[in-house]
Coordinates of N, CA and C and ligand atoms in Angstrom, one line a residue:
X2 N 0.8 -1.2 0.0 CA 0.0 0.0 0.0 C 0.9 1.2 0.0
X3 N 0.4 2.2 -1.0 CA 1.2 3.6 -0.8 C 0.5 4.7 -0.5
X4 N 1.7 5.3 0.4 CA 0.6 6.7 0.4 C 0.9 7.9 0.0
X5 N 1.4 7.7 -0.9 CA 2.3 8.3 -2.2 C 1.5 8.5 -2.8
X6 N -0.3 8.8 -2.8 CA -0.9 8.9 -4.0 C -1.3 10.2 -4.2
X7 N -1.8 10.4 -5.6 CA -2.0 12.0 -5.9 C -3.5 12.7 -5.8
X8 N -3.4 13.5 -5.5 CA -5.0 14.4 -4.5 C -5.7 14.0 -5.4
X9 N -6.7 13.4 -5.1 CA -7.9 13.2 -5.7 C -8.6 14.6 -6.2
X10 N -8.5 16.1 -5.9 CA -9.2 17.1 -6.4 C -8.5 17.8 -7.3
X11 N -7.6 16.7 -7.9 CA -6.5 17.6 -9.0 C -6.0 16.7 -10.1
X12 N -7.4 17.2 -11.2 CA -7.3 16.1 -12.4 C -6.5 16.4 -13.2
X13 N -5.5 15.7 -13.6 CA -4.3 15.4 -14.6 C -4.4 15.4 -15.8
X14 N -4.5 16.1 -16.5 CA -4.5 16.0 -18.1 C -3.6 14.5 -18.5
X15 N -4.8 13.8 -19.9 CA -4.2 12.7 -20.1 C -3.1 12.8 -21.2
X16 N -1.8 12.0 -20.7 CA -0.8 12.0 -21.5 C -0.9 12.3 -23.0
X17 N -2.1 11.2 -23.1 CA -2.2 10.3 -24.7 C -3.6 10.5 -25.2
X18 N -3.5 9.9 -26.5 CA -4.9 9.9 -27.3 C -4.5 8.9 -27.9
X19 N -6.1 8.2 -28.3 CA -6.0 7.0 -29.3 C -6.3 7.9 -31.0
X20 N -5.9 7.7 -32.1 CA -6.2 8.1 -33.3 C -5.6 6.9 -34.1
X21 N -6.4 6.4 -35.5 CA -6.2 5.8 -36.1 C -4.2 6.3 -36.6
X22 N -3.3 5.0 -36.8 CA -2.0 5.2 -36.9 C -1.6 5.1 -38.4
X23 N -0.7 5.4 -38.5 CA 0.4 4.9 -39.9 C 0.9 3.8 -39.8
X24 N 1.1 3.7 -38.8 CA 2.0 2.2 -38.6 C 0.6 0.8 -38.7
X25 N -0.1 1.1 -37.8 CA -1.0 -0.2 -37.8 C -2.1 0.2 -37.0
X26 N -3.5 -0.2 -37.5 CA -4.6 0.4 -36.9 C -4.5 1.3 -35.9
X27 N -4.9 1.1 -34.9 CA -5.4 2.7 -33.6 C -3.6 2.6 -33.4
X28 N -3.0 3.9 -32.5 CA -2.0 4.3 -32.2 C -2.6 5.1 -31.0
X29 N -1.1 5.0 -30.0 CA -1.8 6.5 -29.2 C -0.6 7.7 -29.2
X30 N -0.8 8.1 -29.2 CA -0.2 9.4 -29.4 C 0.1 10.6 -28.3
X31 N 1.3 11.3 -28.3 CA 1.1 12.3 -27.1 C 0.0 13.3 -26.8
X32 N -0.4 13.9 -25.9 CA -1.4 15.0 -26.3 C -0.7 15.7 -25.6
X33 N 0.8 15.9 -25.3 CA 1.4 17.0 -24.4 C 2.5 16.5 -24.4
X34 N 3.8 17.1 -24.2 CA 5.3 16.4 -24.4 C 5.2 15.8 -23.0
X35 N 6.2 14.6 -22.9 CA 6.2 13.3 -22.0 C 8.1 13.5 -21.5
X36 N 8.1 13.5 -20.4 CA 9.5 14.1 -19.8 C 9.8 12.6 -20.3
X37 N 11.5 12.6 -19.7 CA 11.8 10.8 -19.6 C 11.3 10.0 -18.4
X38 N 11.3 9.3 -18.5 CA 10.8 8.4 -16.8 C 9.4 8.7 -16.6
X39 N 8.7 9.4 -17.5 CA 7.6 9.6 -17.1 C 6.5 7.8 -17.2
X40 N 5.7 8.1 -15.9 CA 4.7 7.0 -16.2 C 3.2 7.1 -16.8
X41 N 3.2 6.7 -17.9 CA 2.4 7.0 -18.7 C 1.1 6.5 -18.7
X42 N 0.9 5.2 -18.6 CA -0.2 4.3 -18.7 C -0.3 3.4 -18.1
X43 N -1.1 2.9 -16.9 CA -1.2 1.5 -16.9 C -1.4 0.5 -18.1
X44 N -0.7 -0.6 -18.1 CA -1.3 -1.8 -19.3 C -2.4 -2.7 -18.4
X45 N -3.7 -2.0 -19.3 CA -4.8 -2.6 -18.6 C -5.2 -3.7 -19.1
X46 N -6.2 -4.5 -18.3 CA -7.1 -6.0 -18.1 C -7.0 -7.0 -17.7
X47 N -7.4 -7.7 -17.7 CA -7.7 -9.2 -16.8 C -6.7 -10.2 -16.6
X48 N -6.1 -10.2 -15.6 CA -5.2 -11.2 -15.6 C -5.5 -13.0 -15.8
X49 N -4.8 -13.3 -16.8 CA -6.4 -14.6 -16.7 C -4.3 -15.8 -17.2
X50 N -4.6 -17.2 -16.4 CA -3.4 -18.0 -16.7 C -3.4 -18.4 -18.3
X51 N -2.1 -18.8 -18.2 CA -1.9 -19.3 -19.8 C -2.9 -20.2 -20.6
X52 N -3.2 -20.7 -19.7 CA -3.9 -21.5 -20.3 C -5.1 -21.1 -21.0
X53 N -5.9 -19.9 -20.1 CA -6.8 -19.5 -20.2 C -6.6 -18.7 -21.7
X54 N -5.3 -18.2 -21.9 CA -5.2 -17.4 -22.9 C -4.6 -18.3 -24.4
X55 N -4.4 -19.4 -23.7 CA -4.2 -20.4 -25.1 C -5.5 -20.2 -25.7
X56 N -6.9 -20.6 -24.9 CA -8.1 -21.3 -25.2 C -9.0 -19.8 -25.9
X57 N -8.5 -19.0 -25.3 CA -9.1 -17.3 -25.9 C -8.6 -17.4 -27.2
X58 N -7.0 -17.8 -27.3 CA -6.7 -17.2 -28.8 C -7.4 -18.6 -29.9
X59 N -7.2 -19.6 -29.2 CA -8.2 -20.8 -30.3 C -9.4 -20.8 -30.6
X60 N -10.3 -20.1 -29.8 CA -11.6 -19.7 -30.3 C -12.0 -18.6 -31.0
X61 N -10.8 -17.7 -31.2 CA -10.5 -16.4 -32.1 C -9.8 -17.2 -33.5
X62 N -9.5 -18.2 -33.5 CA -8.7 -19.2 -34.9 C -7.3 -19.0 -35.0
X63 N -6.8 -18.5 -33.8 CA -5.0 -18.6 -34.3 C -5.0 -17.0 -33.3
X64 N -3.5 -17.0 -33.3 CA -2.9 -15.8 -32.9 C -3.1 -14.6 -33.6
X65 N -3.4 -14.1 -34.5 CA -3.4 -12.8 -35.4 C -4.1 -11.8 -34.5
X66 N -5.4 -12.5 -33.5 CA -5.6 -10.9 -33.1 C -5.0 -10.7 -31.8
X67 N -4.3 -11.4 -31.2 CA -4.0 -11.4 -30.0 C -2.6 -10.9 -29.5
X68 N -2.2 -9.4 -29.9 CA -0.9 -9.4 -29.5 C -1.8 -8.1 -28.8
X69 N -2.6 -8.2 -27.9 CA -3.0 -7.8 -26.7 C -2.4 -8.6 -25.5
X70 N -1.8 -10.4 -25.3 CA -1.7 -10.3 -24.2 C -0.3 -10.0 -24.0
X71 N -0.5 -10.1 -22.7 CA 1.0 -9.4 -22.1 C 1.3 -10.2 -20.7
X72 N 2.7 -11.3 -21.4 CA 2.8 -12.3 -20.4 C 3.4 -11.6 -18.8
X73 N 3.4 -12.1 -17.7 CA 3.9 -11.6 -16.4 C 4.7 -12.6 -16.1
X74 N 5.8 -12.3 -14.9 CA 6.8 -12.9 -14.5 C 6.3 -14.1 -13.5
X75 N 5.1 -14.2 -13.5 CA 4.0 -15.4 -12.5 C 3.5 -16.3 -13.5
X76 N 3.8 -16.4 -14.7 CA 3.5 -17.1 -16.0 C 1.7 -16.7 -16.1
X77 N 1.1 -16.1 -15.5 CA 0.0 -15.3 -16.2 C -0.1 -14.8 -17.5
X78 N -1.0 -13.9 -17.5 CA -0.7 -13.0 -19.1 C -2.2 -12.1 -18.6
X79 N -1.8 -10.9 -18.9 CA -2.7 -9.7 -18.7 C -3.8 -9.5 -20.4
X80 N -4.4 -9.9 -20.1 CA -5.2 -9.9 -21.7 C -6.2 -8.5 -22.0
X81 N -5.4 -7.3 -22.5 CA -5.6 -5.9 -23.0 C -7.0 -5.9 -23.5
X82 N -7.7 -7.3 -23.9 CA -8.4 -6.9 -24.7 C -9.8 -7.4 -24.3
X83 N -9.4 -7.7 -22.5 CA -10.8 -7.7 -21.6 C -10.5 -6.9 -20.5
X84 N -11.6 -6.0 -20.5 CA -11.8 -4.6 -19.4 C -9.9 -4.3 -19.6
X85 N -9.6 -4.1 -20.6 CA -8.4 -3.1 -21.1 C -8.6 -1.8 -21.3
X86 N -7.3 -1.0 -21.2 CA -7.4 0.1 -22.0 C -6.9 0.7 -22.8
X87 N -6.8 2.1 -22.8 CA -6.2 2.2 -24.4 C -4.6 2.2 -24.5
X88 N -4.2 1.9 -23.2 CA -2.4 1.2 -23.8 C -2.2 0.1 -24.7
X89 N -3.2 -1.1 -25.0 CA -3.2 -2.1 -26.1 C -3.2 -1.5 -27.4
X90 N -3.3 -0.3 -27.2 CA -3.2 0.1 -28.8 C -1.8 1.3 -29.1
X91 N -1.2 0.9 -28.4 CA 0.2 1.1 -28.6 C 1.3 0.4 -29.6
X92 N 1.8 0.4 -30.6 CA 2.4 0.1 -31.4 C 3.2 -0.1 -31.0
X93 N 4.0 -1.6 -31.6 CA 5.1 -1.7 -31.4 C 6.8 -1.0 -32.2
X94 N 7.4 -0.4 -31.9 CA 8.2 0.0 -32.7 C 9.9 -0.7 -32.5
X95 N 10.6 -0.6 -33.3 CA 11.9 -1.3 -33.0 C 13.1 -0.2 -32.6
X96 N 12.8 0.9 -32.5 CA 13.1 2.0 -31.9 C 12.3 2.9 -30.9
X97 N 11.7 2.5 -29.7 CA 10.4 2.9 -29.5 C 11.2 4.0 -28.3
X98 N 9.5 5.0 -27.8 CA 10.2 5.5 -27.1 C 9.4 5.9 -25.8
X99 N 8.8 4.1 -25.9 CA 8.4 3.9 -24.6 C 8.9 2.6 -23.6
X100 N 8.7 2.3 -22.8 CA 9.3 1.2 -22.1 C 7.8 0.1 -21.8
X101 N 7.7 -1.1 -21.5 CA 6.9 -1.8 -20.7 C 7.4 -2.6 -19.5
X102 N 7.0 -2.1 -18.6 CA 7.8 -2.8 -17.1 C 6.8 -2.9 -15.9
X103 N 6.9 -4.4 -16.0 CA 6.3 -4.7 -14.7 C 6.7 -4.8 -13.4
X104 N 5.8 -3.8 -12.6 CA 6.2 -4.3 -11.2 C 6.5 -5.2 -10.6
X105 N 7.0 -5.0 -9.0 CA 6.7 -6.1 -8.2 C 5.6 -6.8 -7.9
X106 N 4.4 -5.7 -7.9 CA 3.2 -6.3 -8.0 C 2.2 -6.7 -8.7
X107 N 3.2 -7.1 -10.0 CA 2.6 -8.3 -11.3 C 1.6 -7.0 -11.9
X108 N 1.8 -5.6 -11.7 CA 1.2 -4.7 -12.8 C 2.1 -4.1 -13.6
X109 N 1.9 -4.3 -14.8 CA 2.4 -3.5 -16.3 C 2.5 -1.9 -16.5
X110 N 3.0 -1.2 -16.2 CA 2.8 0.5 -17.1 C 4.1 0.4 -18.1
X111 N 3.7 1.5 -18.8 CA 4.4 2.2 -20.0 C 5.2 3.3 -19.3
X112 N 6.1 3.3 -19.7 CA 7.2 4.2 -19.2 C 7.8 5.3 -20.6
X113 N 8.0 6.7 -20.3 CA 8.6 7.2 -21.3 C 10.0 6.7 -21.2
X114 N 10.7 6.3 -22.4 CA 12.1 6.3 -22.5 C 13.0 7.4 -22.5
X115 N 12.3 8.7 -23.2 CA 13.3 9.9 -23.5 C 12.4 10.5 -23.5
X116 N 12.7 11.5 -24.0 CA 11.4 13.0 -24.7 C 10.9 12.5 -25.4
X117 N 9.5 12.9 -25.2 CA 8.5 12.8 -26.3 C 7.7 13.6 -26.5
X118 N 7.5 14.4 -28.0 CA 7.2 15.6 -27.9 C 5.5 15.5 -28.2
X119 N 4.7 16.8 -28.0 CA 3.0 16.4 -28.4 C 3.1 16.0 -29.6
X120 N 2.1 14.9 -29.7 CA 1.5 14.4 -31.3 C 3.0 13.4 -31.7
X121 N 3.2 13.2 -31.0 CA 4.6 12.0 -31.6 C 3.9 10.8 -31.2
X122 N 3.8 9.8 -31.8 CA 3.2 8.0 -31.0 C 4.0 7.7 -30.5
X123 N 3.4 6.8 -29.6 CA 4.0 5.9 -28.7 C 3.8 5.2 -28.9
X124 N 5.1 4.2 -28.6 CA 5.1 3.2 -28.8 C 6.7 2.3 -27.7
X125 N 6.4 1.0 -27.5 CA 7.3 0.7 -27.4 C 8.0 -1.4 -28.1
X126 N 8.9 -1.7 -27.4 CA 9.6 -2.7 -28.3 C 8.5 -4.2 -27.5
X127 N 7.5 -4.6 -28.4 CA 7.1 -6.5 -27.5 C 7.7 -6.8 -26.9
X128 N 9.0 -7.9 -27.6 CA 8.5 -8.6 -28.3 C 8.1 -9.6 -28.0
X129 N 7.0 -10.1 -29.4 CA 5.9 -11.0 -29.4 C 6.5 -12.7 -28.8
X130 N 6.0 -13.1 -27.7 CA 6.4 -14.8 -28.2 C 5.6 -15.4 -28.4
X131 N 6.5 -16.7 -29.4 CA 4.9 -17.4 -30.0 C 5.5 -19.1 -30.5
X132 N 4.9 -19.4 -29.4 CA 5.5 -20.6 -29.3 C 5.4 -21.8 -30.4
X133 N 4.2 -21.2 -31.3 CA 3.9 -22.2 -32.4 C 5.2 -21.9 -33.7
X134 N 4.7 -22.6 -34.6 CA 5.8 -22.3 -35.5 C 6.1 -21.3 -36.4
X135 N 7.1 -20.6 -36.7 CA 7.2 -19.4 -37.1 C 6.9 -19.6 -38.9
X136 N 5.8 -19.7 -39.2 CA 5.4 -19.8 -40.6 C 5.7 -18.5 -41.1
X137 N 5.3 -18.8 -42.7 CA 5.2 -17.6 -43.7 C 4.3 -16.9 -43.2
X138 N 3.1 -17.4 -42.9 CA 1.7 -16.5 -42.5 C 1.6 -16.1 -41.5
X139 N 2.2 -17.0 -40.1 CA 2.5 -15.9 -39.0 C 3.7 -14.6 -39.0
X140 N 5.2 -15.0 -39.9 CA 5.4 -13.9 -40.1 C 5.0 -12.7 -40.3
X141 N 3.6 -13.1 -41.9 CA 3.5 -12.0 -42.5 C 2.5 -11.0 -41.4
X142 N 1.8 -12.2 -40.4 CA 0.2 -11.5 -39.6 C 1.6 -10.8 -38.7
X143 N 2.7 -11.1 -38.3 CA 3.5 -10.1 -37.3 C 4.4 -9.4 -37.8
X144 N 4.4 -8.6 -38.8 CA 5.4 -8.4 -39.5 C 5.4 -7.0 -39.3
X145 N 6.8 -6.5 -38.8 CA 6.8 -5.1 -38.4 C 7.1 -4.0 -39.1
X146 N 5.9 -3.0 -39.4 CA 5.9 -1.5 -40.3 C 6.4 -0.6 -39.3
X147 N 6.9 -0.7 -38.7 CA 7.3 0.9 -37.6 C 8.3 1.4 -38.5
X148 N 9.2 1.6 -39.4 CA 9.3 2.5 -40.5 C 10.9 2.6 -39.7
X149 N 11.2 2.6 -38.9 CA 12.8 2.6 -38.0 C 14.1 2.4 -38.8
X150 N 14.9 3.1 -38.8 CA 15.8 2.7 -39.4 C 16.5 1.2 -39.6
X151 N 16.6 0.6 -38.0 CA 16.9 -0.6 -38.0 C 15.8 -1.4 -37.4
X152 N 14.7 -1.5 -38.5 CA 13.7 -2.0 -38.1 C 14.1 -3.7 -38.7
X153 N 13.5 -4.6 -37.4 CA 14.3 -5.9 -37.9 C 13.2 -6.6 -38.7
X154 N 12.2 -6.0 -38.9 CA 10.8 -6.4 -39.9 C 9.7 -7.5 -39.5
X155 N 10.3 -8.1 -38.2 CA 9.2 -8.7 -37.1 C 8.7 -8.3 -36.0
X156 N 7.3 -8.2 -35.3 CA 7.7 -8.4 -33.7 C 7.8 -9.4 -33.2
X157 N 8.0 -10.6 -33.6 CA 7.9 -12.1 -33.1 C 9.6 -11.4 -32.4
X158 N 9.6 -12.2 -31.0 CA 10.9 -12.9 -30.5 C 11.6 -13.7 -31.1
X159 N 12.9 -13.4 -31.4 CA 13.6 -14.9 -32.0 C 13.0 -16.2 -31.0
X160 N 13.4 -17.3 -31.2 CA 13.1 -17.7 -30.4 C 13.6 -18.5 -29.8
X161 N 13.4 -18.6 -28.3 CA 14.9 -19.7 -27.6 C 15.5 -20.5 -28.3
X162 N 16.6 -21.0 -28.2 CA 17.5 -22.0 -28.7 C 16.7 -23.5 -28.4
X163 N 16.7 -23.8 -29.2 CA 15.8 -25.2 -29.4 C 16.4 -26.3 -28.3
X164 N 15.1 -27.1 -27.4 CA 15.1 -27.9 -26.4 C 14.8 -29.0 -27.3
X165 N 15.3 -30.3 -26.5 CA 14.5 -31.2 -27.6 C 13.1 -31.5 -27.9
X166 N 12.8 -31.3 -28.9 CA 10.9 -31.3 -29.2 C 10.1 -32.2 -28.4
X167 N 9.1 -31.9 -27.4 CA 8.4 -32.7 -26.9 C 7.5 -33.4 -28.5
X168 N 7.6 -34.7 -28.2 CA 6.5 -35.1 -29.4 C 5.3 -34.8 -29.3
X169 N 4.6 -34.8 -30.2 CA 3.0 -34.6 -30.1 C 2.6 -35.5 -30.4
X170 N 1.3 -35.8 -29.1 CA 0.4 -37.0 -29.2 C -0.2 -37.2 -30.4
X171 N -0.1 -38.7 -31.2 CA -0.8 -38.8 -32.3 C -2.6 -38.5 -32.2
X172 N -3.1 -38.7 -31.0 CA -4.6 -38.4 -31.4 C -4.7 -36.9 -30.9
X173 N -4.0 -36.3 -30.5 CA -4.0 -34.4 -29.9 C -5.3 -33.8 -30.9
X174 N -5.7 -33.4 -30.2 CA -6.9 -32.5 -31.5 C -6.7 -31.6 -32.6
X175 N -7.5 -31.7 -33.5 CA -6.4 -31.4 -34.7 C -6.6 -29.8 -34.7
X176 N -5.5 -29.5 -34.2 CA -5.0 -28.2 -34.6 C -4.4 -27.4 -35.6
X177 N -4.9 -26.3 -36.3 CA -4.0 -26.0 -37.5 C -2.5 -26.1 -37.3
X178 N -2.0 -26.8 -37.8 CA -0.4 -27.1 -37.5 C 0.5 -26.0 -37.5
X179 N 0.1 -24.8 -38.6 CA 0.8 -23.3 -38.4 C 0.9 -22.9 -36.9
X180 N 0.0 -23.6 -36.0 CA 0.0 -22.7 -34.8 C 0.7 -23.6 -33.3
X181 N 1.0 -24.9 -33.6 CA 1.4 -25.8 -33.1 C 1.1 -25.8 -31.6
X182 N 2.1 -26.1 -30.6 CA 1.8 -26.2 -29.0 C 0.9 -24.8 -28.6
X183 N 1.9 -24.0 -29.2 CA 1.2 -22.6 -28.4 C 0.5 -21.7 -29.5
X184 N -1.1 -21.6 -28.9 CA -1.9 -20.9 -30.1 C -1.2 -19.2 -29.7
X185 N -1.2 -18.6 -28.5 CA -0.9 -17.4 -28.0 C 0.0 -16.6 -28.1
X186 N 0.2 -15.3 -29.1 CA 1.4 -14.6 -28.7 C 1.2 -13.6 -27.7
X187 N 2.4 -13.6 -27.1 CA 1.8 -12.9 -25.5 C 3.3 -11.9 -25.9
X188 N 2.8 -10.4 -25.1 CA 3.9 -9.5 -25.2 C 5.0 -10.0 -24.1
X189 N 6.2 -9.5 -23.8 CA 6.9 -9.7 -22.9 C 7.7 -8.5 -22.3
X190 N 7.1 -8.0 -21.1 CA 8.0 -6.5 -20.8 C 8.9 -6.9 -20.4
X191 N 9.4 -5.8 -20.0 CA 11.1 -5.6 -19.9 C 11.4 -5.7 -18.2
X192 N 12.2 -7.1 -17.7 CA 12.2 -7.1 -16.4 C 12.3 -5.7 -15.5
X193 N 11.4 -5.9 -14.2 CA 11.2 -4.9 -13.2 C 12.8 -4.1 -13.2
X194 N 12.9 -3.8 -12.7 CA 14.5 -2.7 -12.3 C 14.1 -3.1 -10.7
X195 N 15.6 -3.5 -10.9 CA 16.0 -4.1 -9.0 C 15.8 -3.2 -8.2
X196 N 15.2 -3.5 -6.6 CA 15.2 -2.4 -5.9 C 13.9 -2.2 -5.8
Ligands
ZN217 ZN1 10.2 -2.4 -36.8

């Protein structure tokens, strides 16, 4: 519990705005310049277990709409895209110039990285993991427009260095094979900062 919090009779102009983006559908954008270290947003919604978020994204048909969740260091995943808000529609950039960092207390905010001046988007770096297989078609559904000079042209995570393959059960239910073990791509912030 903190008692660090800010007067309730002194409303804060909001950082951000949602507007349709260049980069990829909605973006949000500054509505006032953003110092560095500033905390910007909570990343909102339902914290629900992996599992729960495998079975969300297979009844949606695959991962493409789901780079709303956002895995936590408790192997949960925060899913933006129940009772979320408008931080899920932050873009990912490969030069971004926001941060995502979870607390100690398994909540997500957006962090400014540097200056950010009004009407500039925000955005910060996934990246996506996705445990199924890295096809042509999940490339192309993740395939990164942020326009960056060293934009690496995915958000997918490389992905760990290969364990030996659990086999899969011959009767397993038949899953589109593009999407293999894991239907879910889940974001991944950037560990807490010690202390
Ligand atoms: Zn990029």
């Amino acid at each position: 519990m903190s008692s660090a919090s800010q007067p309730e009779n002194q409303p804060v102009a909001p950082a951000f705005r949602v507007e349709r983006s260049a980069v990829h559908g909605n973006g949000v954008f500054a509505q006032r310049d953003i110092a560095p270290g500033e905390r910007i947003v909570e990343y909102g919604g339902r914290e629900i277990t992996w599992e729960e978020a495998q079975l969300r994204a297979e009844v949606q048909g695959g991962p493409h709409n789901h780079t709303f969740f956002f895995s936590l260091a408790n192997g949960n995943v925060i899913d933006g895209g129940d009772h979320g808000n408008e931080a899920r529609y932050i873009n990912h950039s490969c030069e971004p110039n926001c941060e995502a960092i979870e607390e100690e207390d398994g909540r997500i905010f957006i962090y400014a990285l540097h200056d950010i001046r009004q009407d500039e988007e925000l955005s910060y770096s996934y990246p996506l993991i996705y445990e199924g297989r890295h096809t042509p078609a999940i490339k192309r559904a993740f395939a990164c427009r942020c326009g960056a000079a060293r934009c690496s042209g995915t958000m997918l995570a490389p992905k760990p260095r290969k364990r030996k393959p659990k086999p899969l059960t011959p009767d397993a239910p038949a899953v589109p094979a593009a999407y293999g073990p894991g239907l879910a791509a889940a974001q991944s912030p950037q560990p807490a900062a010690p202390g």
